[in-house]
N, CA, C and O atoms as a GROMACS GRO file, in nm:
protein
  544
    1MET      N    1   1.962  -1.339  -4.489
    1MET     CA    2   1.946  -1.348  -4.616
    1MET      C    3   1.926  -1.231  -4.700
    1MET      O    4   1.833  -1.155  -4.672
    2ALA      N    5   2.014  -1.202  -4.813
    2ALA     CA    6   2.021  -1.092  -4.877
    2ALA      C    7   1.954  -1.094  -4.981
    2ALA      O    8   1.967  -1.199  -5.045
    3THR      N    9   1.854  -0.982  -5.046
    3THR     CA   10   1.793  -1.016  -5.152
    3THR      C   11   1.777  -0.968  -5.272
    3THR      O   12   1.707  -0.870  -5.246
    4ILE      N   13   1.797  -0.968  -5.424
    4ILE     CA   14   1.823  -0.911  -5.510
    4ILE      C   15   1.765  -0.910  -5.589
    4ILE      O   16   1.715  -1.021  -5.606
    5GLU      N   17   1.717  -0.795  -5.704
    5GLU     CA   18   1.562  -0.786  -5.764
    5GLU      C   19   1.597  -0.698  -5.918
    5GLU      O   20   1.656  -0.590  -5.930
    6HIS      N   21   1.544  -0.778  -6.016
    6HIS     CA   22   1.599  -0.711  -6.151
    6HIS      C   23   1.458  -0.704  -6.218
    6HIS      O   24   1.369  -0.785  -6.190
    7SER      N   25   1.438  -0.583  -6.324
    7SER     CA   26   1.336  -0.654  -6.403
    7SER      C   27   1.364  -0.571  -6.538
    7SER      O   28   1.445  -0.478  -6.539
    8ALA      N   29   1.282  -0.615  -6.667
    8ALA     CA   30   1.302  -0.559  -6.743
    8ALA      C   31   1.157  -0.586  -6.821
    8ALA      O   32   1.067  -0.635  -6.753
    9VAL      N   33   1.136  -0.564  -6.927
    9VAL     CA   34   1.070  -0.524  -7.042
    9VAL      C   35   1.056  -0.581  -7.109
    9VAL      O   36   1.002  -0.504  -7.189
   10LEU      N   37   1.060  -0.737  -7.190
   10LEU     CA   38   1.057  -0.784  -7.325
   10LEU      C   39   0.950  -0.777  -7.441
   10LEU      O   40   0.830  -0.798  -7.428
   11ALA      N   41   1.010  -0.747  -7.545
   11ALA     CA   42   0.830  -0.698  -7.635
   11ALA      C   43   0.819  -0.860  -7.671
   11ALA      O   44   0.878  -0.891  -7.774
   12ALA      N   45   0.754  -0.962  -7.603
   12ALA     CA   46   0.690  -1.051  -7.657
   12ALA      C   47   0.586  -1.079  -7.558
   12ALA      O   48   0.575  -1.006  -7.459
   13PRO      N   49   0.508  -1.180  -7.576
   13PRO     CA   50   0.412  -1.217  -7.481
   13PRO      C   51   0.469  -1.306  -7.382
   13PRO      O   52   0.562  -1.382  -7.410
   14PRO      N   53   0.410  -1.297  -7.254
   14PRO     CA   54   0.456  -1.422  -7.168
   14PRO      C   55   0.432  -1.566  -7.198
   14PRO      O   56   0.472  -1.658  -7.127
   15GLU      N   57   0.372  -1.578  -7.296
   15GLU     CA   58   0.378  -1.715  -7.259
   15GLU      C   59   0.473  -1.791  -7.396
   15GLU      O   60   0.462  -1.908  -7.435
   16ARG      N   61   0.562  -1.687  -7.447
   16ARG     CA   62   0.711  -1.736  -7.564
   16ARG      C   63   0.809  -1.707  -7.466
   16ARG      O   64   0.909  -1.778  -7.459
   17VAL      N   65   0.787  -1.578  -7.364
   17VAL     CA   66   0.908  -1.557  -7.289
   17VAL      C   67   0.917  -1.669  -7.155
   17VAL      O   68   1.031  -1.700  -7.122
   18PHE      N   69   0.826  -1.718  -7.095
   18PHE     CA   70   0.810  -1.843  -7.054
   18PHE      C   71   0.828  -1.964  -7.092
   18PHE      O   72   0.884  -2.042  -7.014
   19ALA      N   73   0.783  -2.010  -7.230
   19ALA     CA   74   0.854  -2.062  -7.254
   19ALA      C   75   1.044  -2.123  -7.314
   19ALA      O   76   1.100  -2.230  -7.337
   20LEU      N   77   1.077  -1.991  -7.317
   20LEU     CA   78   1.221  -1.975  -7.287
   20LEU      C   79   1.285  -2.015  -7.140
   20LEU      O   80   1.354  -2.111  -7.106
   21LEU      N   81   1.244  -1.925  -7.083
   21LEU     CA   82   1.301  -1.925  -6.931
   21LEU      C   83   1.268  -2.065  -6.880
   21LEU      O   84   1.348  -2.098  -6.792
   22GLU      N   85   1.150  -2.185  -6.914
   22GLU     CA   86   1.160  -2.240  -6.855
   22GLU      C   87   1.259  -2.426  -6.882
   22GLU      O   88   1.256  -2.538  -6.830
   23ASN      N   89   1.324  -2.363  -6.981
   23ASN     CA   90   1.437  -2.486  -7.076
   23ASN      C   91   1.570  -2.461  -6.957
   23ASN      O   92   1.682  -2.440  -7.002
   24VAL      N   93   1.549  -2.466  -6.808
   24VAL     CA   94   1.651  -2.413  -6.736
   24VAL      C   95   1.802  -2.448  -6.810
   24VAL      O   96   1.892  -2.369  -6.837
   25GLU      N   97   1.796  -2.580  -6.828
   25GLU     CA   98   1.958  -2.601  -6.921
   25GLU      C   99   2.049  -2.481  -6.996
   25GLU      O  100   2.170  -2.460  -6.983
   26ASP      N  101   1.955  -2.414  -7.074
   26ASP     CA  102   1.955  -2.269  -7.215
   26ASP      C  103   2.018  -2.197  -7.116
   26ASP      O  104   2.118  -2.149  -7.170
   27PHE      N  105   2.013  -2.144  -6.939
   27PHE     CA  106   2.070  -2.030  -6.928
   27PHE      C  107   2.200  -2.030  -6.928
   27PHE      O  108   2.260  -1.923  -6.917
   28ALA      N  109   2.269  -2.156  -6.942
   28ALA     CA  110   2.430  -2.146  -6.972
   28ALA      C  111   2.441  -2.068  -7.113
   28ALA      O  112   2.538  -1.995  -7.132
   29ASP      N  113   2.360  -2.082  -7.194
   29ASP     CA  114   2.385  -1.994  -7.360
   29ASP      C  115   2.377  -1.858  -7.368
   29ASP      O  116   2.420  -1.782  -7.455
   30TYR      N  117   2.289  -1.823  -7.222
   30TYR     CA  118   2.212  -1.668  -7.185
   30TYR      C  119   2.364  -1.556  -7.105
   30TYR      O  120   2.396  -1.437  -7.113
   31SER      N  121   2.419  -1.673  -7.035
   31SER     CA  122   2.516  -1.596  -6.997
   31SER      C  123   2.672  -1.626  -6.969
   31SER      O  124   2.708  -1.730  -6.913
   32ASP      N  125   2.740  -1.549  -7.002
   32ASP     CA  126   2.929  -1.514  -6.955
   32ASP      C  127   2.982  -1.613  -6.868
   32ASP      O  128   3.080  -1.687  -6.877
   33LEU      N  129   2.821  -1.584  -6.708
   33LEU     CA  130   2.959  -1.601  -6.605
   33LEU      C  131   2.877  -1.752  -6.607
   33LEU      O  132   2.968  -1.831  -6.583
   34ILE      N  133   2.757  -1.828  -6.622
   34ILE     CA  134   2.708  -1.957  -6.609
   34ILE      C  135   2.764  -2.058  -6.726
   34ILE      O  136   2.716  -2.088  -6.836
   35THR      N  137   2.909  -2.107  -6.646
   35THR     CA  138   2.980  -2.178  -6.706
   35THR      C  139   2.896  -2.337  -6.781
   35THR      O  140   2.914  -2.366  -6.900
   36SER      N  141   2.820  -2.410  -6.699
   36SER     CA  142   2.750  -2.507  -6.727
   36SER      C  143   2.664  -2.523  -6.690
   36SER      O  144   2.680  -2.469  -6.580
   37ILE      N  145   2.521  -2.577  -6.691
   37ILE     CA  146   2.418  -2.610  -6.624
   37ILE      C  147   2.375  -2.769  -6.661
   37ILE      O  148   2.351  -2.787  -6.780
   38ASP      N  149   2.361  -2.895  -6.564
   38ASP     CA  150   2.309  -2.996  -6.564
   38ASP      C  151   2.202  -3.045  -6.524
   38ASP      O  152   2.152  -3.030  -6.412
   39ALA      N  153   2.148  -3.125  -6.639
   39ALA     CA  154   1.997  -3.126  -6.578
   39ALA      C  155   1.995  -3.327  -6.457
   39ALA      O  156   2.015  -3.444  -6.491
   40LEU      N  157   1.962  -3.265  -6.333
   40LEU     CA  158   1.977  -3.435  -6.270
   40LEU      C  159   1.839  -3.508  -6.289
   40LEU      O  160   1.831  -3.622  -6.243
   41GLY      N  161   1.734  -3.456  -6.348
   41GLY     CA  162   1.623  -3.485  -6.382
   41GLY      C  163   1.543  -3.498  -6.178
   41GLY      O  164   1.586  -3.505  -6.063
   42ASP      N  165   1.396  -3.493  -6.261
   42ASP     CA  166   1.263  -3.409  -6.104
   42ASP      C  167   1.285  -3.294  -6.117
   42ASP      O  168   1.274  -3.227  -6.014
   43ASP      N  169   1.321  -3.230  -6.231
   43ASP     CA  170   1.322  -3.079  -6.223
   43ASP      C  171   1.457  -3.016  -6.111
   43ASP      O  172   1.451  -2.915  -6.041
   44ARG      N  173   1.575  -3.115  -6.123
   44ARG     CA  174   1.644  -3.058  -6.058
   44ARG      C  175   1.786  -3.010  -6.172
   44ARG      O  176   1.810  -3.065  -6.280
   45TYR      N  177   1.862  -2.895  -6.108
   45TYR     CA  178   1.967  -2.926  -6.191
   45TYR      C  179   2.064  -2.812  -6.113
   45TYR      O  180   2.045  -2.718  -6.035
   46ARG      N  181   2.196  -2.884  -6.190
   46ARG     CA  182   2.325  -2.872  -6.110
   46ARG      C  183   2.360  -2.707  -6.196
   46ARG      O  184   2.345  -2.705  -6.318
   47TRP      N  185   2.402  -2.589  -6.132
   47TRP     CA  186   2.431  -2.499  -6.211
   47TRP      C  187   2.581  -2.474  -6.202
   47TRP      O  188   2.625  -2.559  -6.124
   48HIS      N  189   2.654  -2.418  -6.234
   48HIS     CA  190   2.861  -2.413  -6.244
   48HIS      C  191   2.807  -2.278  -6.268
   48HIS      O  192   2.701  -2.244  -6.320
   49VAL      N  193   2.939  -2.183  -6.200
   49VAL     CA  194   2.910  -2.015  -6.279
   49VAL      C  195   3.017  -2.018  -6.173
   49VAL      O  196   3.034  -2.080  -6.068
   50HIS      N  197   3.117  -1.872  -6.278
   50HIS     CA  198   3.219  -1.878  -6.247
   50HIS      C  199   3.207  -1.684  -6.203
   50HIS      O  200   3.205  -1.598  -6.292
   51ALA      N  201   3.202  -1.655  -6.069
   51ALA     CA  202   3.132  -1.539  -6.047
   51ALA      C  203   3.257  -1.499  -5.942
   51ALA      O  204   3.324  -1.591  -5.895
   52VAL      N  205   3.285  -1.375  -5.909
   52VAL     CA  206   3.386  -1.305  -5.796
   52VAL      C  207   3.506  -1.389  -5.810
   52VAL      O  208   3.510  -1.447  -5.701
   53ALA      N  209   3.597  -1.426  -5.875
   53ALA     CA  210   3.688  -1.470  -5.917
   53ALA      C  211   3.717  -1.636  -5.839
   53ALA      O  212   3.816  -1.691  -5.790
   54MET      N  213   3.624  -1.660  -5.855
   54MET     CA  214   3.569  -1.830  -5.759
   54MET      C  215   3.458  -1.880  -5.855
   54MET      O  216   3.374  -1.810  -5.912
   55ASP      N  217   3.478  -2.066  -5.865
   55ASP     CA  218   3.371  -2.133  -5.911
   55ASP      C  219   3.283  -2.167  -5.789
   55ASP      O  220   3.313  -2.212  -5.679
   56TRP      N  221   3.162  -2.130  -5.846
   56TRP     CA  222   3.058  -2.196  -5.731
   56TRP      C  223   3.021  -2.286  -5.821
   56TRP      O  224   3.068  -2.298  -5.934
   57THR      N  225   2.920  -2.362  -5.760
   57THR     CA  226   2.844  -2.502  -5.802
   57THR      C  227   2.688  -2.482  -5.692
   57THR      O  228   2.688  -2.437  -5.577
   58PHE      N  229   2.590  -2.521  -5.754
   58PHE     CA  230   2.488  -2.530  -5.650
   58PHE      C  231   2.387  -2.610  -5.728
   58PHE      O  232   2.386  -2.595  -5.851
   59ASP      N  233   2.296  -2.699  -5.669
   59ASP     CA  234   2.212  -2.769  -5.744
   59ASP      C  235   2.110  -2.690  -5.669
   59ASP      O  236   2.115  -2.610  -5.575
   60VAL      N  237   2.003  -2.749  -5.756
   60VAL     CA  238   1.845  -2.625  -5.771
   60VAL      C  239   1.730  -2.711  -5.763
   60VAL      O  240   1.745  -2.823  -5.812
   61GLN      N  241   1.636  -2.686  -5.719
   61GLN     CA  242   1.460  -2.742  -5.709
   61GLN      C  243   1.402  -2.644  -5.814
   61GLN      O  244   1.432  -2.535  -5.766
   62VAL      N  245   1.343  -2.624  -5.915
   62VAL     CA  246   1.205  -2.584  -5.915
   62VAL      C  247   1.117  -2.634  -5.869
   62VAL      O  248   1.076  -2.749  -5.879
   63THR      N  249   1.067  -2.514  -5.791
   63THR     CA  250   0.958  -2.515  -5.688
   63THR      C  251   0.828  -2.492  -5.724
   63THR      O  252   0.728  -2.512  -5.655
   64GLU      N  253   0.837  -2.440  -5.862
   64GLU     CA  254   0.691  -2.396  -5.920
   64GLU      C  255   0.697  -2.354  -6.023
   64GLU      O  256   0.778  -2.264  -6.048
   65LYS      N  257   0.590  -2.418  -6.142
   65LYS     CA  258   0.607  -2.367  -6.280
   65LYS      C  259   0.490  -2.391  -6.335
   65LYS      O  260   0.436  -2.492  -6.382
   66SER      N  261   0.440  -2.203  -6.312
   66SER     CA  262   0.285  -2.163  -6.306
   66SER      C  263   0.311  -2.103  -6.462
   66SER      O  264   0.369  -1.996  -6.482
   67ALA      N  265   0.271  -2.170  -6.545
   67ALA     CA  266   0.286  -2.105  -6.701
   67ALA      C  267   0.180  -2.016  -6.695
   67ALA      O  268   0.070  -2.040  -6.645
   68PRO      N  269   0.218  -1.907  -6.750
   68PRO     CA  270   0.295  -1.850  -6.806
   68PRO      C  271   0.339  -1.715  -6.738
   68PRO      O  272   0.368  -1.607  -6.790
   69TYR      N  273   0.337  -1.759  -6.587
   69TYR     CA  274   0.367  -1.588  -6.500
   69TYR      C  275   0.460  -1.664  -6.445
   69TYR      O  276   0.569  -1.631  -6.493
   70ARG      N  277   0.474  -1.761  -6.358
   70ARG     CA  278   0.579  -1.798  -6.272
   70ARG      C  279   0.660  -1.899  -6.266
   70ARG      O  280   0.616  -2.013  -6.253
   71LEU      N  281   0.785  -1.874  -6.275
   71LEU     CA  282   0.918  -2.024  -6.213
   71LEU      C  283   0.985  -2.033  -6.129
   71LEU      O  284   1.098  -1.990  -6.156
   72ALA      N  285   0.971  -2.076  -6.012
   72ALA     CA  286   1.063  -2.051  -5.920
   72ALA      C  287   1.118  -2.176  -5.847
   72ALA      O  288   1.063  -2.285  -5.842
   73TRP      N  289   1.237  -2.141  -5.790
   73TRP     CA  290   1.389  -2.282  -5.751
   73TRP      C  291   1.367  -2.242  -5.592
   73TRP      O  292   1.298  -2.156  -5.538
   74GLN      N  293   1.454  -2.342  -5.543
   74GLN     CA  294   1.543  -2.309  -5.414
   74GLN      C  295   1.640  -2.401  -5.482
   74GLN      O  296   1.633  -2.476  -5.580
   75SER      N  297   1.763  -2.355  -5.365
   75SER     CA  298   1.887  -2.483  -5.340
   75SER      C  299   1.854  -2.560  -5.257
   75SER      O  300   1.798  -2.530  -5.151
   76VAL      N  301   1.894  -2.704  -5.304
   76VAL     CA  302   1.920  -2.849  -5.230
   76VAL      C  303   2.055  -2.824  -5.169
   76VAL      O  304   2.068  -2.833  -5.046
   77ASP      N  305   2.155  -2.793  -5.246
   77ASP     CA  306   2.292  -2.810  -5.228
   77ASP      C  307   2.391  -2.720  -5.287
   77ASP      O  308   2.374  -2.688  -5.404
   78GLY      N  309   2.510  -2.668  -5.212
   78GLY     CA  310   2.602  -2.573  -5.206
   78GLY      C  311   2.527  -2.406  -5.204
   78GLY      O  312   2.443  -2.388  -5.117
   79VAL      N  313   2.550  -2.324  -5.270
   79VAL     CA  314   2.509  -2.177  -5.230
   79VAL      C  315   2.412  -2.152  -5.185
   79VAL      O  316   2.373  -2.086  -5.281
   80SER      N  317   2.330  -2.146  -5.115
   80SER     CA  318   2.187  -2.135  -5.042
   80SER      C  319   2.155  -2.018  -5.098
   80SER      O  320   2.204  -1.907  -5.076
   81ASN      N  321   2.035  -2.061  -5.204
   81ASN     CA  322   1.978  -1.925  -5.225
   81ASN      C  323   1.825  -1.970  -5.298
   81ASN      O  324   1.804  -2.091  -5.304
   82GLU      N  325   1.731  -1.886  -5.346
   82GLU     CA  326   1.590  -1.923  -5.348
   82GLU      C  327   1.576  -1.766  -5.413
   82GLU      O  328   1.598  -1.648  -5.382
   83GLY      N  329   1.508  -1.878  -5.564
   83GLY     CA  330   1.404  -1.726  -5.618
   83GLY      C  331   1.321  -1.776  -5.736
   83GLY      O  332   1.278  -1.888  -5.764
   84ARG      N  333   1.308  -1.636  -5.808
   84ARG     CA  334   1.160  -1.660  -5.894
   84ARG      C  335   1.167  -1.585  -6.008
   84ARG      O  336   1.235  -1.482  -6.015
   85TYR      N  337   1.103  -1.627  -6.097
   85TYR     CA  338   1.073  -1.517  -6.189
   85TYR      C  339   0.935  -1.506  -6.230
   85TYR      O  340   0.863  -1.603  -6.252
   86ASP      N  341   0.898  -1.376  -6.240
   86ASP     CA  342   0.787  -1.326  -6.222
   86ASP      C  343   0.724  -1.259  -6.342
   86ASP      O  344   0.791  -1.161  -6.373
   87LEU      N  345   0.616  -1.277  -6.423
   87LEU     CA  346   0.600  -1.241  -6.577
   87LEU      C  347   0.467  -1.202  -6.534
   87LEU      O  348   0.384  -1.258  -6.464
   88GLU      N  349   0.469  -1.065  -6.608
   88GLU     CA  350   0.333  -0.962  -6.636
   88GLU      C  351   0.306  -0.974  -6.741
   88GLU      O  352   0.397  -1.007  -6.817
   89ARG      N  353   0.202  -0.959  -6.783
   89ARG     CA  354   0.161  -0.880  -6.936
   89ARG      C  355   0.151  -0.752  -6.944
   89ARG      O  356   0.074  -0.707  -6.858
   90VAL      N  357   0.203  -0.666  -7.021
   90VAL     CA  358   0.220  -0.468  -7.012
   90VAL      C  359   0.182  -0.496  -7.114
   90VAL      O  360   0.159  -0.617  -7.126
   91GLU      N  361   0.157  -0.416  -7.229
   91GLU     CA  362   0.091  -0.308  -7.324
   91GLU      C  363   0.254  -0.328  -7.420
   91GLU      O  364   0.253  -0.358  -7.540
   92GLU      N  365   0.353  -0.310  -7.360
   92GLU     CA  366   0.513  -0.311  -7.432
   92GLU      C  367   0.543  -0.447  -7.483
   92GLU      O  368   0.618  -0.486  -7.572
   93GLY      N  369   0.409  -0.550  -7.350
   93GLY     CA  370   0.483  -0.748  -7.375
   93GLY      C  371   0.494  -0.785  -7.266
   93GLY      O  372   0.385  -0.810  -7.214
   94THR      N  373   0.597  -0.806  -7.190
   94THR     CA  374   0.614  -0.897  -7.087
   94THR      C  375   0.720  -0.822  -6.975
   94THR      O  376   0.836  -0.814  -7.014
   95ARG      N  377   0.689  -0.767  -6.841
   95ARG     CA  378   0.817  -0.719  -6.748
   95ARG      C  379   0.828  -0.835  -6.713
   95ARG      O  380   0.723  -0.898  -6.696
   96VAL      N  381   0.939  -0.893  -6.695
   96VAL     CA  382   0.968  -0.991  -6.638
   96VAL      C  383   1.079  -0.982  -6.491
   96VAL      O  384   1.198  -0.953  -6.503
   97SER      N  385   1.036  -1.003  -6.401
   97SER     CA  386   1.097  -0.954  -6.259
   97SER      C  387   1.162  -1.070  -6.176
   97SER      O  388   1.079  -1.149  -6.132
   98LEU      N  389   1.306  -1.100  -6.142
   98LEU     CA  390   1.373  -1.205  -6.124
   98LEU      C  391   1.398  -1.140  -5.938
   98LEU      O  392   1.445  -1.029  -5.913
   99THR      N  393   1.361  -1.220  -5.853
   99THR     CA  394   1.396  -1.180  -5.740
   99THR      C  395   1.493  -1.350  -5.644
   99THR      O  396   1.428  -1.450  -5.615
  100ILE      N  397   1.595  -1.341  -5.625
  100ILE     CA  398   1.650  -1.362  -5.528
  100ILE      C  399   1.727  -1.352  -5.426
  100ILE      O  400   1.768  -1.242  -5.387
  101ASP      N  401   1.760  -1.478  -5.360
  101ASP     CA  402   1.716  -1.462  -5.232
  101ASP      C  403   1.885  -1.589  -5.167
  101ASP      O  404   1.869  -1.711  -5.160
  102TYR      N  405   1.990  -1.538  -5.141
  102TYR     CA  406   2.095  -1.594  -5.070
  102TYR      C  407   2.152  -1.574  -4.982
  102TYR      O  408   2.164  -1.458  -4.942
  103ARG      N  409   2.210  -1.676  -4.920
  103ARG     CA  410   2.260  -1.681  -4.803
  103ARG      C  411   2.398  -1.777  -4.833
  103ARG      O  412   2.406  -1.884  -4.894
  104ILE      N  413   2.529  -1.678  -4.748
  104ILE     CA  414   2.681  -1.759  -4.734
  104ILE      C  415   2.687  -1.798  -4.611
  104ILE      O  416   2.631  -1.710  -4.545
  105ARG      N  417   2.723  -1.878  -4.544
  105ARG     CA  418   2.775  -1.897  -4.403
  105ARG      C  419   2.948  -1.833  -4.370
  105ARG      O  420   2.982  -1.770  -4.270
  106ASN      N  421   2.988  -1.851  -4.422
  106ASN     CA  422   3.136  -1.806  -4.416
  106ASN      C  423   3.110  -1.638  -4.408
  106ASN      O  424   3.040  -1.599  -4.502
  107ARG      N  425   3.150  -1.534  -4.318
  107ARG     CA  426   3.140  -1.431  -4.269
  107ARG      C  427   3.204  -1.376  -4.394
  107ARG      O  428   3.135  -1.366  -4.494
  108LEU      N  429   3.297  -1.350  -4.395
  108LEU     CA  430   3.445  -1.301  -4.460
  108LEU      C  431   3.410  -1.293  -4.598
  108LEU      O  432   3.409  -1.192  -4.669
  109LEU      N  433   3.372  -1.442  -4.635
  109LEU     CA  434   3.298  -1.442  -4.752
  109LEU      C  435   3.194  -1.369  -4.841
  109LEU      O  436   3.206  -1.335  -4.959
  110GLU      N  437   3.114  -1.356  -4.778
  110GLU     CA  438   2.986  -1.322  -4.794
  110GLU      C  439   3.024  -1.178  -4.780
  110GLU      O  440   2.973  -1.112  -4.870
  111LYS      N  441   3.090  -1.114  -4.704
  111LYS     CA  442   3.128  -0.946  -4.734
  111LYS      C  443   3.178  -0.940  -4.889
  111LYS      O  444   3.124  -0.862  -4.967
  112ALA      N  445   3.271  -1.016  -4.925
  112ALA     CA  446   3.329  -1.005  -5.030
  112ALA      C  447   3.174  -1.033  -5.164
  112ALA      O  448   3.144  -0.955  -5.255
  113VAL      N  449   3.122  -1.137  -5.137
  113VAL     CA  450   3.012  -1.154  -5.212
  113VAL      C  451   2.908  -1.061  -5.197
  113VAL      O  452   2.892  -0.967  -5.275
  114ASN      N  453   2.858  -1.078  -5.128
  114ASN     CA  454   2.763  -0.875  -5.056
  114ASN      C  455   2.786  -0.780  -5.159
  114ASN      O  456   2.705  -0.749  -5.247
  115ARG      N  457   2.903  -0.734  -5.141
  115ARG     CA  458   2.965  -0.616  -5.268
  115ARG      C  459   2.948  -0.585  -5.339
  115ARG      O  460   2.911  -0.471  -5.366
  116ALA      N  461   2.987  -0.758  -5.468
  116ALA     CA  462   3.000  -0.779  -5.556
  116ALA      C  463   2.836  -0.839  -5.601
  116ALA      O  464   2.788  -0.794  -5.705
  117ALA      N  465   2.776  -0.913  -5.543
  117ALA     CA  466   2.651  -1.026  -5.590
  117ALA      C  467   2.520  -0.912  -5.661
  117ALA      O  468   2.440  -0.942  -5.750
  118LYS      N  469   2.529  -0.786  -5.595
  118LYS     CA  470   2.374  -0.704  -5.705
  118LYS      C  471   2.450  -0.670  -5.834
  118LYS      O  472   2.415  -0.709  -5.946
  119PRO      N  473   2.573  -0.582  -5.802
  119PRO     CA  474   2.563  -0.545  -5.960
  119PRO      C  475   2.632  -0.680  -6.060
  119PRO      O  476   2.681  -0.660  -6.171
  120LEU      N  477   2.623  -0.808  -5.997
  120LEU     CA  478   2.659  -0.940  -6.069
  120LEU      C  479   2.545  -1.001  -6.095
  120LEU      O  480   2.535  -1.073  -6.195
  121VAL      N  481   2.447  -0.982  -6.016
  121VAL     CA  482   2.354  -1.060  -6.077
  121VAL      C  483   2.295  -1.008  -6.153
  121VAL      O  484   2.244  -1.056  -6.254
  122SER      N  485   2.295  -0.858  -6.098
  122SER     CA  486   2.156  -0.726  -6.190
  122SER      C  487   2.245  -0.774  -6.413
  122SER      O  488   2.191  -0.797  -6.521
  123LYS      N  489   2.386  -0.765  -6.366
  123LYS     CA  490   2.476  -0.775  -6.458
  123LYS      C  491   2.426  -0.933  -6.566
  123LYS      O  492   2.444  -0.933  -6.688
  124VAL      N  493   2.357  -1.064  -6.486
  124VAL     CA  494   2.352  -1.157  -6.575
  124VAL      C  495   2.237  -1.182  -6.592
  124VAL      O  496   2.199  -1.258  -6.681
  125SER      N  497   2.141  -1.108  -6.490
  125SER     CA  498   1.967  -1.099  -6.513
  125SER      C  499   1.980  -0.979  -6.643
  125SER      O  500   1.878  -0.989  -6.711
  126ALA      N  501   2.033  -0.917  -6.674
  126ALA     CA  502   2.012  -0.868  -6.779
  126ALA      C  503   2.075  -0.941  -6.888
  126ALA      O  504   2.000  -0.983  -6.976
  127GLN      N  505   2.184  -0.962  -6.898
  127GLN     CA  506   2.247  -1.047  -7.014
  127GLN      C  507   2.168  -1.145  -7.017
  127GLN      O  508   2.164  -1.181  -7.135
  128ILE      N  509   2.072  -1.239  -6.924
  128ILE     CA  510   2.002  -1.376  -6.949
  128ILE      C  511   1.920  -1.260  -7.071
  128ILE      O  512   1.933  -1.264  -7.193
  129LEU      N  513   1.846  -1.176  -7.003
  129LEU     CA  514   1.684  -1.109  -7.074
  129LEU      C  515   1.708  -1.082  -7.192
  129LEU      O  516   1.621  -1.102  -7.277
  130GLU      N  517   1.827  -1.034  -7.225
  130GLU     CA  518   1.845  -0.964  -7.365
  130GLU      C  519   1.913  -1.068  -7.426
  130GLU      O  520   1.952  -1.038  -7.538
  131ARG      N  521   1.947  -1.200  -7.383
  131ARG     CA  522   1.966  -1.282  -7.512
  131ARG      C  523   1.848  -1.350  -7.501
  131ARG      O  524   1.809  -1.381  -7.613
  132VAL      N  525   1.778  -1.384  -7.419
  132VAL     CA  526   1.640  -1.426  -7.422
  132VAL      C  527   1.552  -1.379  -7.542
  132VAL      O  528   1.504  -1.451  -7.630
  133GLU      N  529   1.538  -1.196  -7.524
  133GLU     CA  530   1.512  -1.120  -7.627
  133GLU      C  531   1.513  -1.150  -7.767
  133GLU      O  532   1.422  -1.158  -7.849
  134ALA      N  533   1.654  -1.169  -7.777
  134ALA     CA  534   1.714  -1.192  -7.892
  134ALA      C  535   1.663  -1.330  -7.996
  134ALA      O  536   1.663  -1.346  -8.118
  135ARG      N  537   1.624  -1.415  -7.884
  135ARG     CA  538   1.588  -1.584  -7.918
  135ARG      C  539   1.447  -1.566  -7.960
  135ARG      O  540   1.388  -1.651  -8.025
  136LEU      N  541   1.392  -1.449  -7.920
  136LEU     CA  542   1.235  -1.431  -7.958
  136LEU      C  543   1.200  -1.390  -8.114
  136LEU      O  544   1.083  -1.375  -8.149
   0.00000   0.00000   0.00000
């Protein structure tokens, strides 16, 4: 399983940042690569992503909502992944740290994704956090 990490500091308190991050369906508004997110009920969501010249679909279950400090999930279908946002109050506002672990079962596809995944996730994460900060 590969791990990708990204962090940034947003000029807002953790409570305000968390309030935006917990609205999972809105992530489609925060990144150009997320084409849509469907709410399936019971904190489950179907993500539609266009990346690495392919369309990806996966279902995730929110596994932890500890406002305002942690939002975690894991996939239940599609691309095997789990991740979390950890929020920490800092002098400048909130440090937001994203950690994603993923596994792709096709070795050829995994090599291509691994080469693109870190810069891609960093780009998506930066885009999400920039747009969240703009909404704040």
